[in-house]
Amino acid sequence: KALALVYQQNKEQIRLDREALNVLKQLRDVEVKKTRELERLLSKR
């Protein structure tokens, strides 16, 4: 019974870690886009 609980908690933790990772990826994508846009604007001068 205790083992089943640990397993369930691990599964939940893994799910949360995956979600956090996805959010970080999205954030990085936004940063990359912002940087590209900035470089584009600066190169136009």
mmCIF file of N, CA and C in Angstrom:
data_model
loop_
_atom_site.group_PDB
_atom_site.id
_atom_site.type_symbol
_atom_site.label_atom_id
_atom_site.label_comp_id
_atom_site.label_asym_id
_atom_site.label_seq_id
_atom_site.Cartn_x
_atom_site.Cartn_y
_atom_site.Cartn_z
ATOM 1 N N LYS A 1 0.831 -1.208 0.000
ATOM 2 C CA LYS A 1 0.000 0.000 0.000
ATOM 3 C C LYS A 1 0.871 1.267 0.000
ATOM 4 N N ALA A 2 1.863 1.271 0.878
ATOM 5 C CA ALA A 2 2.776 2.418 0.932
ATOM 6 C C ALA A 2 3.511 2.573 -0.398
ATOM 7 N N LEU A 3 3.839 1.426 -0.986
ATOM 8 C CA LEU A 3 4.558 1.427 -2.259
ATOM 9 C C LEU A 3 3.706 2.042 -3.367
ATOM 10 N N ALA A 4 2.429 1.719 -3.351
ATOM 11 C CA ALA A 4 1.509 2.268 -4.343
ATOM 12 C C ALA A 4 1.421 3.786 -4.217
ATOM 13 N N LEU A 5 1.462 4.266 -2.990
ATOM 14 C CA LEU A 5 1.408 5.708 -2.734
ATOM 15 C C LEU A 5 2.659 6.402 -3.269
ATOM 16 N N VAL A 6 3.810 5.788 -2.989
ATOM 17 C CA VAL A 6 5.086 6.321 -3.476
ATOM 18 C C VAL A 6 5.082 6.367 -5.003
ATOM 19 N N TYR A 7 4.598 5.286 -5.604
ATOM 20 C CA TYR A 7 4.519 5.208 -7.059
ATOM 21 C C TYR A 7 3.649 6.336 -7.612
ATOM 22 N N GLN A 8 2.514 6.565 -6.964
ATOM 23 C CA GLN A 8 1.578 7.604 -7.389
ATOM 24 C C GLN A 8 2.218 8.989 -7.273
ATOM 25 N N GLN A 9 2.930 9.220 -6.175
ATOM 26 C CA GLN A 9 3.602 10.504 -5.960
ATOM 27 C C GLN A 9 4.700 10.720 -6.999
ATOM 28 N N ASN A 10 5.433 9.650 -7.306
ATOM 29 C CA ASN A 10 6.483 9.738 -8.320
ATOM 30 C C ASN A 10 5.900 10.099 -9.677
ATOM 31 N N LYS A 11 4.768 9.454 -9.990
ATOM 32 C CA LYS A 11 4.110 9.719 -11.267
ATOM 33 C C LYS A 11 3.694 11.187 -11.359
ATOM 34 N N GLU A 12 3.137 11.679 -10.265
ATOM 35 C CA GLU A 12 2.708 13.080 -10.193
ATOM 36 C C GLU A 12 3.906 14.021 -10.334
ATOM 37 N N GLN A 13 4.998 13.684 -9.655
ATOM 38 C CA GLN A 13 6.211 14.505 -9.719
ATOM 39 C C GLN A 13 6.756 14.555 -11.145
ATOM 40 N N ILE A 14 6.771 13.414 -11.803
ATOM 41 C CA ILE A 14 7.248 13.348 -13.184
ATOM 42 C C ILE A 14 6.370 14.202 -14.093
ATOM 43 N N ARG A 15 5.059 14.143 -13.868
ATOM 44 C CA ARG A 15 4.128 14.937 -14.667
ATOM 45 C C ARG A 15 4.404 16.432 -14.474
ATOM 46 N N LEU A 16 4.613 16.830 -13.229
ATOM 47 C CA LEU A 16 4.893 18.232 -12.926
ATOM 48 C C LEU A 16 6.225 18.669 -13.529
ATOM 49 N N ASP A 17 7.228 17.798 -13.444
ATOM 50 C CA ASP A 17 8.533 18.107 -14.026
ATOM 51 C C ASP A 17 8.415 18.310 -15.533
ATOM 52 N N ARG A 18 7.638 17.441 -16.186
ATOM 53 C CA ARG A 18 7.435 17.560 -17.630
ATOM 54 C C ARG A 18 6.759 18.877 -17.978
ATOM 55 N N GLU A 19 5.741 19.230 -17.191
ATOM 56 C CA GLU A 19 5.031 20.489 -17.417
ATOM 57 C C GLU A 19 5.967 21.676 -17.263
ATOM 58 N N ALA A 20 6.779 21.653 -16.209
ATOM 59 C CA ALA A 20 7.735 22.729 -15.960
ATOM 60 C C ALA A 20 8.713 22.842 -17.129
ATOM 61 N N LEU A 21 9.152 21.708 -17.628
ATOM 62 C CA LEU A 21 10.078 21.672 -18.751
ATOM 63 C C LEU A 21 9.444 22.288 -19.998
ATOM 64 N N ASN A 22 8.176 21.963 -20.236
ATOM 65 C CA ASN A 22 7.462 22.532 -21.375
ATOM 66 C C ASN A 22 7.350 24.043 -21.273
ATOM 67 N N VAL A 23 7.050 24.516 -20.071
ATOM 68 C CA VAL A 23 6.938 25.957 -19.859
ATOM 69 C C VAL A 23 8.280 26.633 -20.126
ATOM 70 N N LEU A 24 9.356 26.021 -19.644
ATOM 71 C CA LEU A 24 10.688 26.577 -19.867
ATOM 72 C C LEU A 24 11.028 26.622 -21.351
ATOM 73 N N LYS A 25 10.651 25.568 -22.081
ATOM 74 C CA LYS A 25 10.890 25.535 -23.526
ATOM 75 C C LYS A 25 10.149 26.665 -24.221
ATOM 76 N N GLN A 26 8.890 26.858 -23.833
ATOM 77 C CA GLN A 26 8.087 27.923 -24.426
ATOM 78 C C GLN A 26 8.706 29.285 -24.149
ATOM 79 N N LEU A 27 9.177 29.464 -22.923
ATOM 80 C CA LEU A 27 9.816 30.710 -22.523
ATOM 81 C C LEU A 27 11.058 30.963 -23.371
ATOM 82 N N ARG A 28 11.849 29.901 -23.583
ATOM 83 C CA ARG A 28 13.068 30.019 -24.375
ATOM 84 C C ARG A 28 12.733 30.379 -25.819
ATOM 85 N N ASP A 29 11.679 29.760 -26.354
ATOM 86 C CA ASP A 29 11.249 30.072 -27.714
ATOM 87 C C ASP A 29 10.894 31.544 -27.845
ATOM 88 N N VAL A 30 10.188 32.064 -26.841
ATOM 89 C CA VAL A 30 9.806 33.476 -26.850
ATOM 90 C C VAL A 30 11.052 34.352 -26.814
ATOM 91 N N GLU A 31 12.018 33.991 -25.967
ATOM 92 C CA GLU A 31 13.261 34.752 -25.870
ATOM 93 C C GLU A 31 14.002 34.760 -27.205
ATOM 94 N N VAL A 32 14.050 33.607 -27.853
ATOM 95 C CA VAL A 32 14.726 33.495 -29.149
ATOM 96 C C VAL A 32 14.047 34.398 -30.174
ATOM 97 N N LYS A 33 12.714 34.371 -30.190
ATOM 98 C CA LYS A 33 11.969 35.214 -31.128
ATOM 99 C C LYS A 33 12.217 36.689 -30.862
ATOM 100 N N LYS A 34 12.222 37.070 -29.576
ATOM 101 C CA LYS A 34 12.455 38.467 -29.215
ATOM 102 C C LYS A 34 13.844 38.911 -29.655
ATOM 103 N N THR A 35 14.831 38.030 -29.423
ATOM 104 C CA THR A 35 16.209 38.339 -29.794
ATOM 105 C C THR A 35 16.334 38.503 -31.305
ATOM 106 N N ARG A 36 15.717 37.600 -32.063
ATOM 107 C CA ARG A 36 15.748 37.688 -33.526
ATOM 108 C C ARG A 36 15.122 38.985 -34.009
ATOM 109 N N GLU A 37 13.987 39.332 -33.416
ATOM 110 C CA GLU A 37 13.274 40.550 -33.795
ATOM 111 C C GLU A 37 14.141 41.776 -33.510
ATOM 112 N N LEU A 38 14.787 41.774 -32.361
ATOM 113 C CA LEU A 38 15.667 42.879 -31.979
ATOM 114 C C LEU A 38 16.827 42.999 -32.963
ATOM 115 N N GLU A 39 17.436 41.859 -33.305
ATOM 116 C CA GLU A 39 18.551 41.866 -34.252
ATOM 117 C C GLU A 39 18.101 42.376 -35.611
ATOM 118 N N ARG A 40 16.889 41.973 -36.004
ATOM 119 C CA ARG A 40 16.339 42.406 -37.284
ATOM 120 C C ARG A 40 16.161 43.925 -37.300
ATOM 121 N N LEU A 41 15.614 44.446 -36.217
ATOM 122 C CA LEU A 41 15.383 45.885 -36.120
ATOM 123 C C LEU A 41 16.697 46.656 -36.102
ATOM 124 N N LEU A 42 17.684 46.118 -35.399
ATOM 125 C CA LEU A 42 18.969 46.801 -35.292
ATOM 126 C C LEU A 42 19.725 46.783 -36.618
ATOM 127 N N SER A 43 19.574 45.709 -37.367
ATOM 128 C CA SER A 43 20.304 45.604 -38.633
ATOM 129 C C SER A 43 19.705 46.512 -39.709
ATOM 130 N N LYS A 44 18.478 46.969 -39.484
ATOM 131 C CA LYS A 44 17.814 47.838 -40.462
ATOM 132 C C LYS A 44 18.348 49.271 -40.430
ATOM 133 N N ARG A 45 18.924 49.657 -39.292
ATOM 134 C CA ARG A 45 19.393 51.035 -39.123
ATOM 135 C C ARG A 45 20.427 51.433 -40.156
#
